[in-house]
Coordinates of N, CA and C in Angstrom, one line a residue:
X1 N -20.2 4.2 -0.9 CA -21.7 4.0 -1.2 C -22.1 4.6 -2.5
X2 N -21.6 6.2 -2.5 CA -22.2 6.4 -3.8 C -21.4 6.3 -4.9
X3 N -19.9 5.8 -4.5 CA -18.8 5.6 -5.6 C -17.9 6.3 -5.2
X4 N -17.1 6.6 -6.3 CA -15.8 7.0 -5.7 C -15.8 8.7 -5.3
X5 N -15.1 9.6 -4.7 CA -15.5 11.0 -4.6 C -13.9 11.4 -5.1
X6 N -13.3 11.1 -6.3 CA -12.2 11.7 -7.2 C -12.9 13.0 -8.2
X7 N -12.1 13.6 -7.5 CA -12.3 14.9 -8.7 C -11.2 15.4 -9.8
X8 N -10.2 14.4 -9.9 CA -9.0 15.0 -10.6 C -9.4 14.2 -11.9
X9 N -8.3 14.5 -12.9 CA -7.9 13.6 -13.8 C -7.6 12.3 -13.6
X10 N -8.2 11.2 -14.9 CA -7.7 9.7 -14.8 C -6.0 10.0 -14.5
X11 N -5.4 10.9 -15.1 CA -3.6 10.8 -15.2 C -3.3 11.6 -14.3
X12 N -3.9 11.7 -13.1 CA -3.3 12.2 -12.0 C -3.8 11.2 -11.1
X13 N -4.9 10.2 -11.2 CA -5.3 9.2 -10.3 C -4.5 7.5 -10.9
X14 N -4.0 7.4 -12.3 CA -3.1 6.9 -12.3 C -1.3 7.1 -11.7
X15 N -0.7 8.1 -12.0 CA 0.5 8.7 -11.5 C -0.3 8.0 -10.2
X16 N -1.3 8.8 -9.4 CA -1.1 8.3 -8.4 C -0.7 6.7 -8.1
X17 N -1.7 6.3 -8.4 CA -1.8 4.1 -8.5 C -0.3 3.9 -8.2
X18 N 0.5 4.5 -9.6 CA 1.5 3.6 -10.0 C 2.6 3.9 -8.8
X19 N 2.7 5.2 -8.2 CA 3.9 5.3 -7.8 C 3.3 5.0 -5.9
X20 N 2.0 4.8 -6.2 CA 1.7 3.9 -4.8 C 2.1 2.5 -4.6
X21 N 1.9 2.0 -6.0 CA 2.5 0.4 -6.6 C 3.8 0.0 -6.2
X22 N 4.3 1.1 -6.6 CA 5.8 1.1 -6.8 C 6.4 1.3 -5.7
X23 N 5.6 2.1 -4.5 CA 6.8 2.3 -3.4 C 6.3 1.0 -2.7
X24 N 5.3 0.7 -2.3 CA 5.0 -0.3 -2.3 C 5.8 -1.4 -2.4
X25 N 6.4 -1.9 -3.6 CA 6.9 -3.2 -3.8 C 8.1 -2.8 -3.1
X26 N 8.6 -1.6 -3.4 CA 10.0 -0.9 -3.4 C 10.3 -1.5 -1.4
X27 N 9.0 -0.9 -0.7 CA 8.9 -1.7 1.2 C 8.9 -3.1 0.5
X28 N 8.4 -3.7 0.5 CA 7.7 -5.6 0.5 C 9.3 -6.2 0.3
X29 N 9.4 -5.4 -0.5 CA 11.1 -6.1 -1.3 C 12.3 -5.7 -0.3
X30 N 12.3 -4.6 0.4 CA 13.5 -4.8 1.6 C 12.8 -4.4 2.9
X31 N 11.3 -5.7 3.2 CA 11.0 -5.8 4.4 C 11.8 -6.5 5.4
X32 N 13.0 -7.5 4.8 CA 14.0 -7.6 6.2 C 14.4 -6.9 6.7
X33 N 15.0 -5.7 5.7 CA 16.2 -4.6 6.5 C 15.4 -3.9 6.8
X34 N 14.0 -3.2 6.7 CA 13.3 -2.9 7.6 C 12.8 -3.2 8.7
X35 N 12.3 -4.7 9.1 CA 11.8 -4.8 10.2 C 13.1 -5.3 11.0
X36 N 14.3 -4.9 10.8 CA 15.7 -5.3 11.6 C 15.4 -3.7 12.1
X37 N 15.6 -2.8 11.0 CA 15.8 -1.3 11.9 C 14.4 -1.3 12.9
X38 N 13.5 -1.8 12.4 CA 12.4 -1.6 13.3 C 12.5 -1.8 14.6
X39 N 13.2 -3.2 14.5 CA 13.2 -3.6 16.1 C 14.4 -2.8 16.8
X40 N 15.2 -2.7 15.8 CA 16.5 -1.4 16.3 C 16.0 -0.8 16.8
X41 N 14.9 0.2 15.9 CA 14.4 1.1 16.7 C 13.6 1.1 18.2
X42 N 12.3 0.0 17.8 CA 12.0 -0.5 19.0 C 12.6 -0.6 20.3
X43 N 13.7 -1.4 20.6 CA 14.5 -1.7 21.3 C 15.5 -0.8 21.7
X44 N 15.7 0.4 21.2 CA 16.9 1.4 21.6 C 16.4 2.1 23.0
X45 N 17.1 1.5 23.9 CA 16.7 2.0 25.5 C 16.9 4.3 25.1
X46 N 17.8 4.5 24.8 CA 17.6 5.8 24.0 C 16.5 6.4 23.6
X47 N 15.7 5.6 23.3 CA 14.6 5.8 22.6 C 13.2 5.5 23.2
X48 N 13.0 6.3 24.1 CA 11.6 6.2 25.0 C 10.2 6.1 24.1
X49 N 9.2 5.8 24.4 CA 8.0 5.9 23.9 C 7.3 6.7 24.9
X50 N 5.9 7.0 24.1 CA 5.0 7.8 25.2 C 3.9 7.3 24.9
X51 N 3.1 6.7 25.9 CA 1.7 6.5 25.5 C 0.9 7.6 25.2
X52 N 0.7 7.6 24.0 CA -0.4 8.8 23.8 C -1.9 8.1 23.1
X53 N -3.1 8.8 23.0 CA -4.0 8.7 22.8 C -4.2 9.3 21.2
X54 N -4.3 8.4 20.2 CA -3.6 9.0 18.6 C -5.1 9.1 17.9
X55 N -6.1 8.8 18.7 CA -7.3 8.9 17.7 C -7.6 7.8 17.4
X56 N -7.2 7.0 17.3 CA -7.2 5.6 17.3 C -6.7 4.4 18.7
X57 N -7.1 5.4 19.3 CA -6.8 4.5 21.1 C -5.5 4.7 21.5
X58 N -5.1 4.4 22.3 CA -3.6 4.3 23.2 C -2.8 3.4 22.7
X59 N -1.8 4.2 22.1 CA -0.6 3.2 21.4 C 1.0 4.3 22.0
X60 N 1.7 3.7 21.9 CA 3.1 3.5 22.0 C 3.7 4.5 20.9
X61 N 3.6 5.7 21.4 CA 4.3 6.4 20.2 C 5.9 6.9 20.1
X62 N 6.8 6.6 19.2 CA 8.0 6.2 19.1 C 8.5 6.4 18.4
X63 N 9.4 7.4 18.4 CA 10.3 7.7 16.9 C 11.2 6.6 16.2
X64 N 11.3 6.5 15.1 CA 11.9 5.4 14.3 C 12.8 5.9 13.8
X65 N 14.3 6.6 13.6 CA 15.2 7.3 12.7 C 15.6 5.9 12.3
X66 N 16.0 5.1 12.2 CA 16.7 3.6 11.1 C 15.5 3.6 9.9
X67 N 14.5 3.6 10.4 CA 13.0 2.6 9.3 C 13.3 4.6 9.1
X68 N 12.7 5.0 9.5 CA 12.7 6.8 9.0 C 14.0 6.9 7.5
X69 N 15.2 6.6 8.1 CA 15.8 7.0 7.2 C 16.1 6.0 6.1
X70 N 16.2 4.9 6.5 CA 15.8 3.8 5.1 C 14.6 3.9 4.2
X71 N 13.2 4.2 5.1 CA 12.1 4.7 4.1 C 12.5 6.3 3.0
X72 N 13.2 7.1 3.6 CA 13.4 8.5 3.2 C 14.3 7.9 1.8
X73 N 15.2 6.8 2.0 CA 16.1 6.8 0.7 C 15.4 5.4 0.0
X74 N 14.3 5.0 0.0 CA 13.6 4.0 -0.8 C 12.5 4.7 -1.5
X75 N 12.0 6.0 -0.9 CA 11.0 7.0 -1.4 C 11.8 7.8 -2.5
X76 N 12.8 8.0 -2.3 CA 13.9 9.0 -3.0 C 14.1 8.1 -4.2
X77 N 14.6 6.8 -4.1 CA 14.5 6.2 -5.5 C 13.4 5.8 -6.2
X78 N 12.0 5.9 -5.6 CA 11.0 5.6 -6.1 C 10.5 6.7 -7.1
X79 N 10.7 7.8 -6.2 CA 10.5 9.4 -7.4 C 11.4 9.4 -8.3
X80 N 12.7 8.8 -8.2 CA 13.6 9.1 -9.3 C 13.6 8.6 -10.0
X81 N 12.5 7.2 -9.9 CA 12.2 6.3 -11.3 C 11.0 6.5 -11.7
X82 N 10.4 7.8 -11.5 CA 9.0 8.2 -12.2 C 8.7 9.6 -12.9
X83 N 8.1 9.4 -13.5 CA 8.1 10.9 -14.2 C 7.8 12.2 -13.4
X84 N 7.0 12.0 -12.1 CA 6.5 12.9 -11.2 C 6.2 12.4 -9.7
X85 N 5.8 13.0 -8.8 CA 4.7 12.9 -8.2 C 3.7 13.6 -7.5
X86 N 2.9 12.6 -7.1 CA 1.5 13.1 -6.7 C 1.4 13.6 -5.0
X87 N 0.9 14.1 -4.5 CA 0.9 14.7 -3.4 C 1.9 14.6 -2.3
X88 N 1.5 14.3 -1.3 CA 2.9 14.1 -0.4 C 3.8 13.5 -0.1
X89 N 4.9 14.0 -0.3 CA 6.2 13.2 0.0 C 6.2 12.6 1.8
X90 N 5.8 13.0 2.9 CA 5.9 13.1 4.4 C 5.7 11.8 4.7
X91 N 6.8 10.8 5.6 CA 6.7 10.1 6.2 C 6.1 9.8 7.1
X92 N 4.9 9.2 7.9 CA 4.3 9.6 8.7 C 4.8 7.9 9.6
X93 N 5.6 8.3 10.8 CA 6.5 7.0 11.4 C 7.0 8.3 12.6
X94 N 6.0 7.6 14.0 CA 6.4 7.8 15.1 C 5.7 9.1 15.5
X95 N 4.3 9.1 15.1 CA 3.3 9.9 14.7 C 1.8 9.7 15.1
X96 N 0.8 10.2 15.5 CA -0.7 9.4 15.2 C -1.3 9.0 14.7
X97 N -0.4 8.7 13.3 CA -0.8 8.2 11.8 C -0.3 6.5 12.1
X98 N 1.0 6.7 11.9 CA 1.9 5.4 12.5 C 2.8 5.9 13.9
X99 N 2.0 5.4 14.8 CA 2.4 6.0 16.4 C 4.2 5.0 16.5
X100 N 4.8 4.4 15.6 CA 5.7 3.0 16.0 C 6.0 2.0 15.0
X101 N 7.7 2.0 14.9 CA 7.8 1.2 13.7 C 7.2 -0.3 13.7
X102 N 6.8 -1.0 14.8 CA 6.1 -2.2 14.8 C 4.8 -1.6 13.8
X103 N 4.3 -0.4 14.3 CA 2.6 -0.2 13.5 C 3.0 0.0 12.3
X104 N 4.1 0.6 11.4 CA 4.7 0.3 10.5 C 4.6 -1.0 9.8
X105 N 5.2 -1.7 10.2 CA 5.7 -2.9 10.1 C 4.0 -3.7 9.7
X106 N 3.5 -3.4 10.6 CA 1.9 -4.3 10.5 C 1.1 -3.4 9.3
X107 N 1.1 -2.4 8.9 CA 0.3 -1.6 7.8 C 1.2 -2.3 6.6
X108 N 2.1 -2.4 6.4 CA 3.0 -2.8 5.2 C 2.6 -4.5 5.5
X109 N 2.8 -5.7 6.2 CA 2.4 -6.5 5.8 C 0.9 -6.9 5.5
X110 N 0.4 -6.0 5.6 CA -0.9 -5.9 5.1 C -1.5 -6.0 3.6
X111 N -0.3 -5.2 2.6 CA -0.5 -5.3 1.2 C -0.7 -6.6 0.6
X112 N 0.1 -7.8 0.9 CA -0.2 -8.7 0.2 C -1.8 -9.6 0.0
X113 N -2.2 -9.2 1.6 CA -3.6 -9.8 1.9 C -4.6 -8.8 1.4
X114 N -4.4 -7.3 0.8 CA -5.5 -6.7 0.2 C -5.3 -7.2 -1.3
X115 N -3.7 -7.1 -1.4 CA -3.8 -7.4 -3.3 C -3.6 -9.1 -3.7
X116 N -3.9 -9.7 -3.1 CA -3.3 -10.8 -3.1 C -4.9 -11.8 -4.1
X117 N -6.1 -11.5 -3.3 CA -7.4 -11.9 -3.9 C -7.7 -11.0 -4.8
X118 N -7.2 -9.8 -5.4 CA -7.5 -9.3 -6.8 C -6.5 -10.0 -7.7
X119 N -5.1 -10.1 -7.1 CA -4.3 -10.4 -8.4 C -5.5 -12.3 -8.5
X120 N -5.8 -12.8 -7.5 CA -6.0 -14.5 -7.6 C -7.3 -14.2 -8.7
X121 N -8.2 -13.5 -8.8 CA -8.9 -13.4 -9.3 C -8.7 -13.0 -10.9
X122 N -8.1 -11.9 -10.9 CA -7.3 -11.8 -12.4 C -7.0 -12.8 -13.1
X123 N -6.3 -13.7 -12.4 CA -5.1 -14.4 -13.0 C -6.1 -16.0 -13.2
X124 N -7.1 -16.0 -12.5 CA -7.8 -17.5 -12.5 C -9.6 -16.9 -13.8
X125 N -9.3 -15.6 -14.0 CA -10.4 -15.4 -15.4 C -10.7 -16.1 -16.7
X126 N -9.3 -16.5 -17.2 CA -9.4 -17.4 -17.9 C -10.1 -18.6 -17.9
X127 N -9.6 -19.7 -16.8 CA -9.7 -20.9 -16.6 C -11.0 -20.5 -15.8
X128 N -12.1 -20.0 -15.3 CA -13.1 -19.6 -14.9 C -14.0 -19.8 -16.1
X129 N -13.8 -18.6 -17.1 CA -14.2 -18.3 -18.3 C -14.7 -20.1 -19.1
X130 N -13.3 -20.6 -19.0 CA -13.4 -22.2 -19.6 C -13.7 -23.1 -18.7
X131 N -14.7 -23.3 -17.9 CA -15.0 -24.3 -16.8 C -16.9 -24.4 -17.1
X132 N -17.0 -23.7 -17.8 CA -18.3 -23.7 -18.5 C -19.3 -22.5 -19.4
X133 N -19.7 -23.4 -20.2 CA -20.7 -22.7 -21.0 C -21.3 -21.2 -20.3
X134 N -22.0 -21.2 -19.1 CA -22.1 -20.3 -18.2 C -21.4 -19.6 -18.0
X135 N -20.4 -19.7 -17.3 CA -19.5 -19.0 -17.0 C -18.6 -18.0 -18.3
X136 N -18.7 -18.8 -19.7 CA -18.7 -18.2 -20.3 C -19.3 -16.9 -21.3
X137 N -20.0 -17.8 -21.1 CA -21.5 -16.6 -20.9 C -21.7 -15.1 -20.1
X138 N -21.7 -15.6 -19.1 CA -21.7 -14.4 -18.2 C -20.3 -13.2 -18.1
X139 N -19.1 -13.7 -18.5 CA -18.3 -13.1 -19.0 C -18.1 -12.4 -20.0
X140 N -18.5 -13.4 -20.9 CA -18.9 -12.3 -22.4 C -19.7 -11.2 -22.4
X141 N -20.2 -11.2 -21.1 CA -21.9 -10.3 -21.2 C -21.1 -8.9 -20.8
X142 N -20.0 -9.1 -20.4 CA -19.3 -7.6 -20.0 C -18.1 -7.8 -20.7
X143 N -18.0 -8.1 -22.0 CA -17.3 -8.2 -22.9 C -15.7 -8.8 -23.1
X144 N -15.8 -9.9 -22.3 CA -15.3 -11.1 -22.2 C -14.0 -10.7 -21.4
X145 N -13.0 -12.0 -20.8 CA -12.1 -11.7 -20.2 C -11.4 -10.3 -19.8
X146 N -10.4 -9.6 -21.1 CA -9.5 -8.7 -21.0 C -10.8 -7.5 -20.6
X147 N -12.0 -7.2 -20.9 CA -12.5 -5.9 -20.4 C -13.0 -6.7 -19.3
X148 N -13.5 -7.8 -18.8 CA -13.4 -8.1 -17.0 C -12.2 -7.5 -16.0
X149 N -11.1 -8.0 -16.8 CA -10.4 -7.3 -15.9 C -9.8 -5.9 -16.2
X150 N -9.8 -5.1 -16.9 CA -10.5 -3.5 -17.0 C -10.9 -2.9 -16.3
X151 N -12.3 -4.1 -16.1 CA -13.4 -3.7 -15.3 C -13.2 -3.8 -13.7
X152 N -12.7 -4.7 -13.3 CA -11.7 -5.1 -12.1 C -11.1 -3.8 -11.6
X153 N -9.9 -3.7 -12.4 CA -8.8 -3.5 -12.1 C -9.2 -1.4 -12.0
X154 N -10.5 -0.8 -13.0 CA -10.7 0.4 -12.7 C -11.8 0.5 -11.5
X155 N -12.3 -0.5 -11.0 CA -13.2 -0.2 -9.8 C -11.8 -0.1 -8.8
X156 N -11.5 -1.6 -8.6 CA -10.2 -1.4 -7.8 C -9.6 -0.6 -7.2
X157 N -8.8 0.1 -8.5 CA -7.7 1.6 -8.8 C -8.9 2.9 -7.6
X158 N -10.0 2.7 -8.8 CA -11.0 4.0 -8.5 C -11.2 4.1 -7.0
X159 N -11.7 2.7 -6.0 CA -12.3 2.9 -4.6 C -10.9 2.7 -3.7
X160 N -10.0 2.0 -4.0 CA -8.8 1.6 -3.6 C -8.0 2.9 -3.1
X161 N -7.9 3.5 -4.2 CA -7.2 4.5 -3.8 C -7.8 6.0 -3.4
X162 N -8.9 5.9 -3.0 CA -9.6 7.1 -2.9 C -9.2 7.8 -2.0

């Protein structure tokens, strides 16, 4: 409501963005062999659940060691391809955060449907821009395409990641 409540540096709220970006793609891109260990996990008669009450209602909470340890070495390459990182390393899987690798599974296919209408909007600025006089207009008035999306992409970053 009143904006964003960041107190740090832009280059500690970028570091952050990027290497959220990045693990990010780093899950999306081996969401098969993840949601295979998932259901591994899921399905391991070894592997009891407990209903607990997580703060978020009664869910199935469940250790994941397959998604646990494939996340642990997809995290490990994501820091090793960045200059730093930003706060916590802690996997939070089989927990009241993510009570279950299914709840895993459903938070991560989630990304494409949050980023999916910013990237459509980015990418269709142009051809917006040229569909009329107006439209051109009103674009230029926040100093045309490339600072629209600037403008975009620092609200975004700024409330997104807060």
């Amino acid at each position: 409501v009143d904006g964003s409540r960041l107190n740090h540096p832009h280059t500690r709220q970028y570091n952050y963005v990027m290497q959220t970006l990045c693990l990010w793609r780093e899950v999306l891109a081996n969401m098969f062999q993840l949601w295979h260990l998932a259901e591994e996990d899921l399905l391991d008669e070894e592997n009891e659940y407990q209903l607990k009450d997580t703060g978020q209602g009664y869910h199935r909470v469940q250790a994941a060691p397959r998604v646990r340890k494939a996340l642990g070495e997809l995290l490990e390459r994501v820091q090793k391809s960045l200059a730093g990182w930003v706060g916590s390393t802690m996997i939070h899987l089989g927990d009241h955060n993510v009570p279950n690798a299914l709840m895993f599974i459903d938070k991560y296919t989630q990304i494409p449907r949050i980023l999916g209408p910013v990237v459509l909007c980015l990418d269709k600025l142009d051809e917006c821009a040229a569909q009329s006089e107006a439209s051109q207009k009103y674009i230029d008035s926040f100093g045309g395409v490339r600072q629209v999306r600037q403008i975009i992409l620092a609200d975004f970053f700024r409330h997104a990641f807060d």
